[in-house]
mmCIF file of C-alpha atoms and ligand atoms in Angstrom:
data_model
loop_
_atom_site.group_PDB
_atom_site.id
_atom_site.type_symbol
_atom_site.label_atom_id
_atom_site.label_comp_id
_atom_site.label_asym_id
_atom_site.label_seq_id
_atom_site.Cartn_x
_atom_site.Cartn_y
_atom_site.Cartn_z
ATOM 1 C CA MET A 1401 21.182 -14.575 -6.565
ATOM 2 C CA LYS A 1402 18.150 -16.675 -5.081
ATOM 3 C CA GLU A 1403 14.755 -16.125 -6.511
ATOM 4 C CA ILE A 1404 13.093 -12.873 -5.920
ATOM 5 C CA LYS A 1405 9.239 -12.986 -5.913
ATOM 6 C CA PHE A 1406 6.694 -10.494 -7.548
ATOM 7 C CA SER A 1407 4.952 -10.191 -4.374
ATOM 8 C CA ILE A 1408 5.194 -11.484 -0.625
ATOM 9 C CA SER A 1409 2.293 -10.558 1.477
ATOM 10 C CA ASN A 1410 2.785 -8.760 5.053
ATOM 11 C CA ILE A 1411 1.180 -11.419 7.203
ATOM 12 C CA THR A 1412 3.172 -12.475 10.283
ATOM 13 C CA ASN A 1413 2.976 -15.388 12.457
ATOM 14 C CA LYS A 1414 0.743 -13.359 14.998
ATOM 15 C CA ASP A 1415 -1.945 -12.817 12.193
ATOM 16 C CA THR A 1416 -1.864 -16.612 11.218
ATOM 17 C CA GLU A 1417 -2.459 -17.395 15.063
ATOM 18 C CA LEU A 1418 -5.072 -14.974 15.148
ATOM 19 C CA VAL A 1419 -6.975 -16.596 12.071
ATOM 20 C CA LYS A 1420 -6.413 -19.891 14.085
ATOM 21 C CA ASN A 1421 -8.142 -18.554 17.271
ATOM 22 C CA ILE A 1422 -11.000 -17.323 15.228
ATOM 23 C CA LEU A 1423 -11.410 -20.659 13.568
ATOM 24 C CA ASN A 1424 -11.404 -22.453 16.625
ATOM 25 C CA SER A 1425 -13.903 -19.938 18.058
ATOM 26 C CA GLY A 1426 -16.726 -21.040 15.740
ATOM 27 C CA TRP A 1427 -17.593 -17.493 15.026
ATOM 28 C CA LEU A 1428 -16.189 -17.292 11.486
ATOM 29 C CA THR A 1429 -18.505 -14.608 10.064
ATOM 30 C CA HIS A 1430 -20.350 -11.432 11.218
ATOM 31 C CA GLY A 1431 -17.947 -11.307 13.790
ATOM 32 C CA LYS A 1432 -16.082 -8.443 15.744
ATOM 33 C CA TYR A 1433 -13.231 -8.239 13.156
ATOM 34 C CA THR A 1434 -15.433 -7.321 10.343
ATOM 35 C CA SER A 1435 -16.396 -4.258 12.105
ATOM 36 C CA LEU A 1436 -12.736 -3.323 13.339
ATOM 37 C CA PHE A 1437 -11.880 -3.745 9.982
ATOM 38 C CA GLU A 1438 -14.079 -1.473 8.596
ATOM 39 C CA LYS A 1439 -13.754 1.206 11.063
ATOM 40 C CA GLU A 1440 -10.249 1.086 10.775
ATOM 41 C CA PHE A 1441 -10.602 1.229 6.964
ATOM 42 C CA SER A 1442 -12.747 4.586 7.344
ATOM 43 C CA LYS A 1443 -10.280 5.864 9.833
ATOM 44 C CA PHE A 1444 -7.438 5.414 7.345
ATOM 45 C CA THR A 1445 -9.160 6.416 4.152
ATOM 46 C CA GLY A 1446 -11.083 9.365 5.959
ATOM 47 C CA SER A 1447 -14.396 8.245 4.532
ATOM 48 C CA LYS A 1448 -17.735 8.181 6.288
ATOM 49 C CA HIS A 1449 -18.690 4.741 5.906
ATOM 50 C CA ALA A 1450 -16.680 1.495 5.028
ATOM 51 C CA ILE A 1451 -18.203 -1.935 4.385
ATOM 52 C CA SER A 1452 -16.363 -5.434 3.719
ATOM 53 C CA LEU A 1453 -17.060 -7.387 0.855
ATOM 54 C CA SER A 1454 -15.923 -10.545 -0.844
ATOM 55 C CA SER A 1455 -14.081 -8.912 -3.505
ATOM 56 C CA CYS A 1456 -13.583 -5.510 -5.146
ATOM 57 C CA THR A 1457 -15.677 -6.666 -7.823
ATOM 58 C CA ALA A 1458 -18.669 -7.006 -5.588
ATOM 59 C CA GLY A 1459 -18.073 -3.548 -4.561
ATOM 60 C CA LEU A 1460 -18.083 -2.282 -7.983
ATOM 61 C CA HIS A 1461 -21.180 -4.353 -9.007
ATOM 62 C CA LEU A 1462 -22.989 -3.193 -6.098
ATOM 63 C CA SER A 1463 -22.071 0.241 -6.739
ATOM 64 C CA CYS A 1464 -23.583 0.243 -10.370
ATOM 65 C CA LEU A 1465 -26.786 -1.429 -8.912
ATOM 66 C CA ALA A 1466 -26.978 1.041 -6.068
ATOM 67 C CA SER A 1467 -26.381 4.060 -8.576
ATOM 68 C CA GLY A 1468 -29.575 2.758 -10.571
ATOM 69 C CA PHE A 1469 -27.585 1.632 -13.810
ATOM 70 C CA LYS A 1470 -29.873 -0.178 -16.090
ATOM 71 C CA LYS A 1471 -30.413 -1.474 -19.671
ATOM 72 C CA GLY A 1472 -30.190 1.305 -21.952
ATOM 73 C CA ASP A 1473 -27.708 3.375 -19.718
ATOM 74 C CA GLU A 1474 -24.138 3.736 -21.162
ATOM 75 C CA ILE A 1475 -21.397 3.838 -18.479
ATOM 76 C CA ILE A 1476 -17.764 5.033 -19.318
ATOM 77 C CA VAL A 1477 -14.905 2.557 -18.291
ATOM 78 C CA PRO A 1478 -11.225 2.781 -19.186
ATOM 79 C CA ALA A 1479 -10.244 0.630 -22.107
ATOM 80 C CA GLN A 1480 -7.043 -0.701 -20.133
ATOM 81 C CA THR A 1481 -8.292 -1.890 -17.137
ATOM 82 C CA HIS A 1482 -8.912 -5.513 -15.292
ATOM 83 C CA THR A 1483 -12.325 -7.054 -16.715
ATOM 84 C CA ALA A 1484 -13.932 -6.483 -13.538
ATOM 85 C CA THR A 1485 -14.429 -2.772 -14.045
ATOM 86 C CA ALA A 1486 -16.511 -3.261 -17.391
ATOM 87 C CA HIS A 1487 -18.033 -6.651 -16.046
ATOM 88 C CA ALA A 1488 -19.602 -4.819 -13.224
ATOM 89 C CA VAL A 1489 -21.294 -2.364 -15.563
ATOM 90 C CA GLU A 1490 -22.742 -5.178 -17.658
ATOM 91 C CA TYR A 1491 -24.034 -7.124 -15.128
ATOM 92 C CA THR A 1492 -26.747 -4.443 -14.532
ATOM 93 C CA GLY A 1493 -27.585 -4.606 -18.105
ATOM 94 C CA ALA A 1494 -26.047 -1.234 -18.819
ATOM 95 C CA LYS A 1495 -23.672 -0.981 -21.599
ATOM 96 C CA ALA A 1496 -19.804 -0.456 -20.863
ATOM 97 C CA ILE A 1497 -18.607 2.447 -23.027
ATOM 98 C CA PHE A 1498 -14.443 2.259 -23.518
ATOM 99 C CA VAL A 1499 -12.633 5.060 -23.671
ATOM 100 C CA ASP A 1500 -8.788 5.179 -24.532
ATOM 101 C CA VAL A 1501 -6.364 6.040 -21.760
ATOM 102 C CA ASP A 1502 -3.397 8.171 -21.255
ATOM 103 C CA PHE A 1503 -0.069 6.726 -22.170
ATOM 104 C CA ILE A 1504 1.828 6.332 -19.623
ATOM 105 C CA THR A 1505 -0.479 6.930 -16.638
ATOM 106 C CA GLY A 1506 -2.877 4.388 -17.872
ATOM 107 C CA ASN A 1507 -5.505 6.741 -16.587
ATOM 108 C CA LEU A 1508 -8.765 8.169 -18.206
ATOM 109 C CA ARG A 1509 -8.554 11.583 -19.472
ATOM 110 C CA LEU A 1510 -11.159 14.248 -19.515
ATOM 111 C CA GLU A 1511 -10.850 15.138 -23.089
ATOM 112 C CA GLU A 1512 -11.214 11.751 -24.325
ATOM 113 C CA ILE A 1513 -14.245 11.155 -21.860
ATOM 114 C CA LYS A 1514 -15.942 14.044 -23.361
ATOM 115 C CA LYS A 1515 -15.786 12.521 -27.148
ATOM 116 C CA LYS A 1516 -17.935 9.504 -25.623
ATOM 117 C CA ILE A 1517 -20.729 11.292 -23.692
ATOM 118 C CA THR A 1518 -24.144 11.087 -25.125
ATOM 119 C CA SER A 1519 -27.671 11.479 -23.697
ATOM 120 C CA LYS A 1520 -27.589 7.933 -22.500
ATOM 121 C CA THR A 1521 -24.368 8.322 -20.409
ATOM 122 C CA LYS A 1522 -25.107 7.872 -16.492
ATOM 123 C CA GLY A 1523 -21.969 6.914 -15.109
ATOM 124 C CA ILE A 1524 -18.032 7.099 -15.284
ATOM 125 C CA ILE A 1525 -15.861 4.433 -13.419
ATOM 126 C CA ILE A 1526 -12.212 5.691 -13.206
ATOM 127 C CA VAL A 1527 -9.430 3.409 -12.071
ATOM 128 C CA HIS A 1528 -6.312 4.731 -10.415
ATOM 129 C CA MET A 1529 -3.928 2.479 -12.396
ATOM 130 C CA ALA A 1530 -1.048 1.125 -10.661
ATOM 131 C CA GLY A 1531 -2.218 3.402 -7.782
ATOM 132 C CA TYR A 1532 -1.594 6.468 -9.704
ATOM 133 C CA PRO A 1533 -4.185 8.990 -9.121
ATOM 134 C CA CYS A 1534 -6.464 9.651 -12.022
ATOM 135 C CA ASP A 1535 -7.496 13.398 -12.609
ATOM 136 C CA THR A 1536 -10.212 12.773 -10.303
ATOM 137 C CA LYS A 1537 -11.550 16.233 -9.303
ATOM 138 C CA ASN A 1538 -11.841 17.673 -12.929
ATOM 139 C CA ILE A 1539 -13.567 14.377 -13.971
ATOM 140 C CA LEU A 1540 -15.802 14.805 -10.793
ATOM 141 C CA ASN A 1541 -16.499 18.609 -11.508
ATOM 142 C CA PHE A 1542 -17.591 17.387 -15.060
ATOM 143 C CA CYS A 1543 -19.683 14.840 -13.779
ATOM 144 C CA LYS A 1544 -21.490 17.269 -11.557
ATOM 145 C CA ARG A 1545 -22.240 19.640 -14.426
ATOM 146 C CA LYS A 1546 -23.474 16.786 -16.453
ATOM 147 C CA ASN A 1547 -25.333 14.951 -13.669
ATOM 148 C CA ILE A 1548 -23.468 11.838 -14.174
ATOM 149 C CA THR A 1549 -22.415 9.301 -11.191
ATOM 150 C CA LEU A 1550 -18.602 9.089 -10.626
ATOM 151 C CA LEU A 1551 -17.701 5.796 -9.144
ATOM 152 C CA GLU A 1552 -13.951 4.964 -8.485
ATOM 153 C CA ASP A 1553 -12.545 1.661 -8.978
ATOM 154 C CA CYS A 1554 -9.476 1.685 -6.186
ATOM 155 C CA ALA A 1555 -8.463 -1.958 -6.636
ATOM 156 C CA HIS A 1556 -4.778 -0.728 -6.841
ATOM 157 C CA ALA A 1557 -5.412 2.392 -4.773
ATOM 158 C CA LEU A 1558 -4.915 1.735 -1.225
ATOM 159 C CA GLY A 1559 -2.746 4.684 0.029
ATOM 160 C CA THR A 1560 -3.501 6.937 -3.249
ATOM 161 C CA TYR A 1561 -4.393 10.601 -2.645
ATOM 162 C CA GLU A 1562 -5.362 13.536 -4.561
ATOM 163 C CA SER A 1563 -5.113 17.112 -3.109
ATOM 164 C CA LYS A 1564 -4.408 15.492 0.259
ATOM 165 C CA LYS A 1565 -7.896 13.432 0.183
ATOM 166 C CA HIS A 1566 -7.715 9.742 -0.063
ATOM 167 C CA VAL A 1567 -9.184 8.472 -3.366
ATOM 168 C CA GLY A 1568 -12.466 6.666 -3.356
ATOM 169 C CA ASN A 1569 -14.006 9.554 -1.337
ATOM 170 C CA PHE A 1570 -14.562 11.846 -4.530
ATOM 171 C CA GLY A 1571 -17.029 9.314 -6.371
ATOM 172 C CA LYS A 1572 -20.319 8.142 -5.069
ATOM 173 C CA SER A 1573 -18.140 5.242 -3.861
ATOM 174 C CA GLY A 1574 -14.675 3.694 -4.183
ATOM 175 C CA SER A 1575 -14.074 -0.117 -4.271
ATOM 176 C CA PHE A 1576 -10.811 -1.680 -2.991
ATOM 177 C CA SER A 1577 -9.302 -5.276 -3.471
ATOM 178 C CA PHE A 1578 -7.362 -7.447 -1.108
ATOM 179 C CA TYR A 1579 -6.432 -9.984 -3.787
ATOM 180 C CA PRO A 1580 -3.278 -11.450 -3.093
ATOM 181 C CA THR A 1581 -0.901 -9.211 -5.026
ATOM 182 C CA LYS A 1582 -2.392 -6.098 -3.619
ATOM 183 C CA GLN A 1583 -1.016 -3.740 -0.656
ATOM 184 C CA ILE A 1584 -2.859 -5.623 1.832
ATOM 185 C CA THR A 1585 -4.514 -8.970 1.305
ATOM 186 C CA THR A 1586 -7.150 -11.132 2.759
ATOM 187 C CA GLY A 1587 -7.000 -13.855 0.111
ATOM 188 C CA GLU A 1588 -9.964 -12.535 -1.712
ATOM 189 C CA GLY A 1589 -11.805 -9.653 -0.422
ATOM 190 C CA GLY A 1590 -12.825 -6.040 -1.020
ATOM 191 C CA MET A 1591 -13.962 -2.960 0.765
ATOM 192 C CA LEU A 1592 -16.464 -0.187 -0.297
ATOM 193 C CA ILE A 1593 -16.243 3.244 1.172
ATOM 194 C CA THR A 1594 -18.627 6.026 0.569
ATOM 195 C CA ASN A 1595 -19.746 9.251 2.317
ATOM 196 C CA ASP A 1596 -23.373 9.048 1.203
ATOM 197 C CA THR A 1597 -25.418 7.294 4.035
ATOM 198 C CA VAL A 1598 -28.447 6.707 1.743
ATOM 199 C CA PHE A 1599 -25.980 4.914 -0.502
ATOM 200 C CA PHE A 1600 -24.379 3.092 2.360
ATOM 201 C CA ASN A 1601 -27.575 1.605 3.594
ATOM 202 C CA LYS A 1602 -28.555 0.371 0.190
ATOM 203 C CA ILE A 1603 -25.290 -1.330 -0.530
ATOM 204 C CA LYS A 1604 -25.640 -2.993 2.947
ATOM 205 C CA LYS A 1605 -28.883 -4.537 2.180
ATOM 206 C CA LEU A 1606 -27.801 -5.637 -1.410
ATOM 207 C CA LYS A 1607 -24.638 -7.095 0.292
ATOM 208 C CA ALA A 1608 -26.551 -9.614 2.169
ATOM 209 C CA PHE A 1609 -29.512 -10.766 0.347
ATOM 210 C CA GLY A 1610 -31.657 -7.756 0.507
ATOM 211 C CA ILE A 1611 -32.320 -8.559 4.260
ATOM 212 C CA ASP A 1612 -33.656 -5.564 6.083
ATOM 213 C CA LYS A 1613 -32.201 -6.324 9.465
ATOM 214 C CA ASP A 1614 -28.490 -6.788 11.186
ATOM 215 C CA ILE A 1615 -27.877 -10.116 12.852
ATOM 216 C CA LYS A 1616 -27.340 -8.231 15.769
ATOM 217 C CA ASP A 1617 -30.894 -6.471 15.760
ATOM 218 C CA ARG A 1618 -32.702 -9.417 15.295
ATOM 219 C CA ASN A 1619 -35.122 -10.833 18.169
ATOM 220 C CA LYS A 1620 -34.792 -14.465 17.137
ATOM 221 C CA PRO A 1621 -33.212 -16.124 14.129
ATOM 222 C CA GLY A 1622 -35.123 -15.354 10.794
ATOM 223 C CA ASP A 1623 -36.625 -12.458 12.257
ATOM 224 C CA TYR A 1624 -36.270 -10.273 9.186
ATOM 225 C CA ASP A 1625 -37.771 -9.196 5.930
ATOM 226 C CA VAL A 1626 -36.138 -9.448 2.372
ATOM 227 C CA LYS A 1627 -36.990 -6.127 0.569
ATOM 228 C CA ASP A 1628 -34.533 -6.592 -2.330
ATOM 229 C CA LEU A 1629 -32.908 -9.138 -4.859
ATOM 230 C CA GLY A 1630 -29.625 -9.044 -2.779
ATOM 231 C CA PHE A 1631 -26.417 -10.945 -3.059
ATOM 232 C CA ASN A 1632 -24.214 -12.934 -0.453
ATOM 233 C CA TYR A 1633 -21.067 -10.575 -0.831
ATOM 234 C CA ARG A 1634 -19.866 -10.884 2.731
ATOM 235 C CA MET A 1635 -16.475 -11.439 3.964
ATOM 236 C CA THR A 1636 -15.402 -14.066 6.541
ATOM 237 C CA ASP A 1637 -14.537 -12.847 9.878
ATOM 238 C CA PHE A 1638 -10.899 -14.299 9.891
ATOM 239 C CA GLN A 1639 -10.272 -12.511 6.462
ATOM 240 C CA ALA A 1640 -11.154 -9.617 8.222
ATOM 241 C CA ALA A 1641 -9.048 -10.067 10.832
ATOM 242 C CA LEU A 1642 -6.122 -10.519 8.550
ATOM 243 C CA GLY A 1643 -7.129 -7.233 6.618
ATOM 244 C CA PHE A 1644 -7.493 -5.427 9.997
ATOM 245 C CA LYS A 1645 -4.018 -6.354 11.090
ATOM 246 C CA GLN A 1646 -2.248 -5.463 7.888
ATOM 247 C CA LEU A 1647 -3.901 -1.860 7.695
ATOM 248 C CA LEU A 1648 -2.779 -1.209 11.214
ATOM 249 C CA SER A 1649 0.661 -1.296 9.806
ATOM 250 C CA TYR A 1650 0.243 0.056 6.350
ATOM 251 C CA LYS A 1651 1.506 3.341 6.971
ATOM 252 C CA LYS A 1652 4.831 1.978 7.548
ATOM 253 C CA ASN A 1653 4.114 -0.258 4.584
ATOM 254 C CA LEU A 1654 3.483 2.763 2.279
ATOM 255 C CA LYS A 1655 6.399 4.715 3.588
ATOM 256 C CA ARG A 1656 8.722 1.668 2.335
ATOM 257 C CA ARG A 1657 7.017 1.311 -1.071
ATOM 258 C CA HIS A 1658 7.957 4.967 -1.647
ATOM 259 C CA GLU A 1659 11.500 4.348 -0.811
ATOM 260 C CA ILE A 1660 11.515 1.543 -3.019
ATOM 261 C CA ALA A 1661 9.746 3.545 -6.059
ATOM 262 C CA LYS A 1662 12.499 6.467 -5.503
ATOM 263 C CA ARG A 1663 15.126 3.723 -5.739
ATOM 264 C CA TYR A 1664 13.826 1.953 -8.834
ATOM 265 C CA ILE A 1665 13.688 5.738 -10.543
ATOM 266 C CA LYS A 1666 17.211 6.651 -9.370
ATOM 267 C CA ASN A 1667 18.477 3.374 -11.101
ATOM 268 C CA PHE A 1668 16.595 3.652 -14.110
ATOM 269 C CA ILE A 1669 17.025 7.417 -14.720
ATOM 270 C CA ASN A 1670 19.700 7.105 -17.245
ATOM 271 C CA SER A 1671 18.445 4.248 -19.568
ATOM 272 C CA ASP A 1672 16.802 6.022 -22.448
ATOM 273 C CA LYS A 1673 15.111 2.524 -23.453
ATOM 274 C CA ILE A 1674 13.047 2.572 -20.178
ATOM 275 C CA ILE A 1675 9.695 4.771 -19.698
ATOM 276 C CA MET A 1676 8.534 5.386 -16.477
ATOM 277 C CA MET A 1677 6.307 7.806 -14.443
ATOM 278 C CA PRO A 1678 8.032 10.602 -12.366
ATOM 279 C CA TYR A 1679 8.044 9.972 -8.689
ATOM 280 C CA SER A 1680 4.660 11.019 -7.164
ATOM 281 C CA LYS A 1681 4.015 11.338 -3.346
ATOM 282 C CA ASN A 1682 0.185 10.687 -4.176
ATOM 283 C CA CYS A 1683 0.873 7.423 -5.643
ATOM 284 C CA SER A 1684 0.364 4.277 -3.653
ATOM 285 C CA TYR A 1685 2.847 2.298 -5.438
ATOM 286 C CA PHE A 1686 0.875 -1.041 -6.006
ATOM 287 C CA VAL A 1687 3.567 -2.033 -8.252
ATOM 288 C CA PHE A 1688 6.406 -0.484 -10.000
ATOM 289 C CA GLN A 1689 5.488 -0.225 -13.503
ATOM 290 C CA ILE A 1690 7.819 0.549 -16.596
ATOM 291 C CA PHE A 1691 7.398 0.661 -20.269
ATOM 292 C CA SER A 1692 9.861 -0.605 -22.859
ATOM 293 C CA LYS A 1693 9.505 -1.365 -26.737
ATOM 294 C CA LYS A 1694 11.781 -4.364 -25.486
ATOM 295 C CA ARG A 1695 9.347 -5.740 -23.021
ATOM 296 C CA ASP A 1696 9.497 -9.084 -24.375
ATOM 297 C CA ASP A 1697 13.492 -9.142 -23.883
ATOM 298 C CA ILE A 1698 12.858 -7.860 -20.139
ATOM 299 C CA ILE A 1699 10.382 -10.664 -19.764
ATOM 300 C CA LYS A 1700 12.861 -13.274 -21.024
ATOM 301 C CA THR A 1701 15.679 -12.019 -18.929
ATOM 302 C CA LEU A 1702 13.389 -12.008 -15.593
ATOM 303 C CA LYS A 1703 12.114 -15.437 -16.280
ATOM 304 C CA HIS A 1704 15.723 -16.570 -16.666
ATOM 305 C CA LEU A 1705 16.880 -15.024 -13.435
ATOM 306 C CA LYS A 1706 13.890 -16.120 -11.656
ATOM 307 C CA ILE A 1707 12.920 -12.553 -11.001
ATOM 308 C CA GLY A 1708 8.922 -12.321 -10.318
ATOM 309 C CA PHE A 1709 7.017 -9.870 -12.523
ATOM 310 C CA SER A 1710 3.579 -9.350 -13.954
ATOM 311 C CA VAL A 1711 1.902 -7.392 -16.820
ATOM 312 C CA HIS A 1712 -1.126 -5.061 -15.861
ATOM 313 C CA TYR A 1713 -2.534 -5.623 -18.465
ATOM 314 C CA LEU A 1714 -1.394 -7.410 -21.644
ATOM 315 C CA ASN A 1715 -4.886 -7.050 -23.644
ATOM 316 C CA PRO A 1716 -7.099 -3.919 -23.413
ATOM 317 C CA LEU A 1717 -10.734 -4.677 -22.846
ATOM 318 C CA PRO A 1718 -11.958 -3.887 -26.291
ATOM 319 C CA LYS A 1719 -9.455 -6.831 -27.633
ATOM 320 C CA MET A 1720 -11.092 -9.341 -25.381
ATOM 321 C CA SER A 1721 -13.746 -11.660 -27.406
ATOM 322 C CA TYR A 1722 -16.741 -10.801 -25.146
ATOM 323 C CA TYR A 1723 -16.608 -7.188 -25.473
ATOM 324 C CA LYS A 1724 -15.223 -7.194 -28.998
ATOM 325 C CA LYS A 1725 -17.809 -9.180 -30.459
ATOM 326 C CA LYS A 1726 -20.775 -7.608 -28.613
ATOM 327 C CA TYR A 1727 -19.684 -4.299 -29.636
ATOM 328 C CA LYS A 1728 -17.789 -4.632 -32.889
ATOM 329 C CA LEU A 1729 -14.942 -2.596 -31.353
ATOM 330 C CA ARG A 1730 -11.891 -1.936 -33.270
ATOM 331 C CA LEU A 1731 -8.385 -1.669 -31.614
ATOM 332 C CA ASN A 1732 -7.463 1.379 -33.885
ATOM 333 C CA ASP A 1733 -9.738 3.486 -31.487
ATOM 334 C CA PHE A 1734 -7.856 2.388 -28.378
ATOM 335 C CA LYS A 1735 -4.155 3.298 -29.675
ATOM 336 C CA ASN A 1736 -2.896 4.301 -26.313
ATOM 337 C CA ALA A 1737 -4.245 1.380 -24.303
ATOM 338 C CA ASN A 1738 -2.824 -0.860 -26.767
ATOM 339 C CA ASN A 1739 0.584 0.492 -26.553
ATOM 340 C CA TYR A 1740 0.242 0.498 -22.929
ATOM 341 C CA GLY A 1741 -0.569 -3.329 -23.114
ATOM 342 C CA LEU A 1742 2.390 -3.661 -25.678
ATOM 343 C CA MET A 1743 4.913 -2.023 -23.412
ATOM 344 C CA ASN A 1744 4.093 -2.401 -19.555
ATOM 345 C CA ILE A 1745 5.611 -4.544 -17.085
ATOM 346 C CA SER A 1746 5.059 -4.576 -13.352
ATOM 347 C CA LEU A 1747 8.300 -4.962 -11.009
ATOM 348 C CA PRO A 1748 8.100 -6.315 -7.825
ATOM 349 C CA MET A 1749 7.055 -3.701 -4.812
ATOM 350 C CA TYR A 1750 6.817 -4.838 -1.006
ATOM 351 C CA PRO A 1751 8.170 -3.801 1.994
ATOM 352 C CA LYS A 1752 10.099 -7.104 2.299
ATOM 353 C CA LEU A 1753 12.236 -6.196 -1.020
ATOM 354 C CA LYS A 1754 15.692 -5.646 -0.119
ATOM 355 C CA ASN A 1755 17.718 -2.603 -1.752
ATOM 356 C CA SER A 1756 20.261 -5.209 -3.243
ATOM 357 C CA GLU A 1757 17.358 -7.037 -4.799
ATOM 358 C CA ILE A 1758 15.909 -3.676 -6.282
ATOM 359 C CA ASP A 1759 19.363 -2.799 -7.589
ATOM 360 C CA PHE A 1760 19.907 -6.314 -9.101
ATOM 361 C CA ILE A 1761 16.744 -6.336 -10.843
ATOM 362 C CA CYS A 1762 17.559 -2.735 -12.121
ATOM 363 C CA LYS A 1763 20.858 -3.828 -13.284
ATOM 364 C CA SER A 1764 19.286 -6.936 -15.002
ATOM 365 C CA VAL A 1765 16.455 -4.952 -16.832
ATOM 366 C CA VAL A 1766 19.053 -2.276 -18.076
ATOM 367 C CA LYS A 1767 21.161 -4.915 -19.481
ATOM 368 C CA ALA A 1768 18.119 -6.562 -21.218
ATOM 369 C CA VAL A 1769 17.287 -3.608 -23.077
ATOM 370 C CA LYS A 1770 20.922 -2.571 -24.181
HETATM 371 C C1 PLP B 860 -8.367 -2.497 -11.670
HETATM 372 C C2 PLP B 860 -9.067 -3.489 -10.827
HETATM 373 N N1 PLP B 860 -10.484 -3.551 -10.745
HETATM 374 C C3 PLP B 860 -10.993 -4.528 -10.078
HETATM 375 C C4 PLP B 860 -10.475 -5.677 -9.800
HETATM 376 C C5 PLP B 860 -11.144 -6.887 -9.148
HETATM 377 O O1 PLP B 860 -10.697 -7.084 -7.770
HETATM 378 P P1 PLP B 860 -11.214 -8.455 -7.195
HETATM 379 O O2 PLP B 860 -10.409 -9.458 -7.563
HETATM 380 O O3 PLP B 860 -11.066 -8.190 -5.625
HETATM 381 O O4 PLP B 860 -12.466 -8.530 -7.455
HETATM 382 C C6 PLP B 860 -8.962 -5.970 -10.033
HETATM 383 C C7 PLP B 860 -8.224 -7.173 -9.583
HETATM 384 O O5 PLP B 860 -6.881 -6.909 -9.556
HETATM 385 C C8 PLP B 860 -8.374 -4.583 -10.743
HETATM 386 O O6 PLP B 860 -7.050 -4.774 -11.035
#
């Protein structure tokens, strides 16, 4: 059996040809593909606004700033997530408050959130871990009652729904990632969606240095004012073209992800040493995650057979030196997040993955845990 990669992008030869044409055109940023990508993203997610960015982290950072988070505020984040979720809070001077997650969804639960609410709580950032929807509606209702801002980290969640609504539309904003392993990729890149026009306008300015006028609205170069201490969080036009093209075929991609998930589940269902989530039509299946006490034996086998895998994530954030030292955190307070880190493994999930490859991966994993 030849190598099975952990992830393969859906970039076609036509897409690379398009990138070449854009590079040759000399119009590398602020171009037409940026706005095409944003419009298509709004359409796909059903959001009022979409704004392209240099990363999902940029989206989270700008969302925290535009929500007014500042020193003295407390913002709740999951203990088990990518460090970007918590860093975005800390960039503003506010404090990231870690809350233990559910084992096995990896998502925040309202009962746990409630235990950490204080008079300083100004926001909650939920993550739809591995594409599995968080308990979004209930958390949003709680936020509304308490006057707390809800933000959504949708880095894994392109194609994730709750009650037929695309995630990212529940909170003030949803931030998506196009890092190479994601469902669609622009190399680095992100997109923020929001249904609040005032919030959108704030983000738009903060994304581009705090400049008050779009390039197309300027009478002459430099004809603008700077009203805020903004950033340069733009995406290039050739990245946007790649994202746009992959998004056009994403429905098909998502359908195949669901077929793959069902096949994994069918193959693993009789193994009592493998824990996994039941099939969900609302999950975007960023990866296919399983959990096992014998995770390290599985890793050894997969490495030997040249089958790609990943771990999302190995160490919960309270274990990371920066946060552990700063807030004197104890791992005992985050038991589920820790178990999640000890037991999870992400298996390949992409449309080009063949059924015979899925079956081979499953057979190898089952053998490894026996
Ligand atoms: C949950 C989560 N949030 C945020 C990010 C950051 O995304 P980006 O690399 O696009 O900044 C990631 C990255 O993979 C992630 O997994």
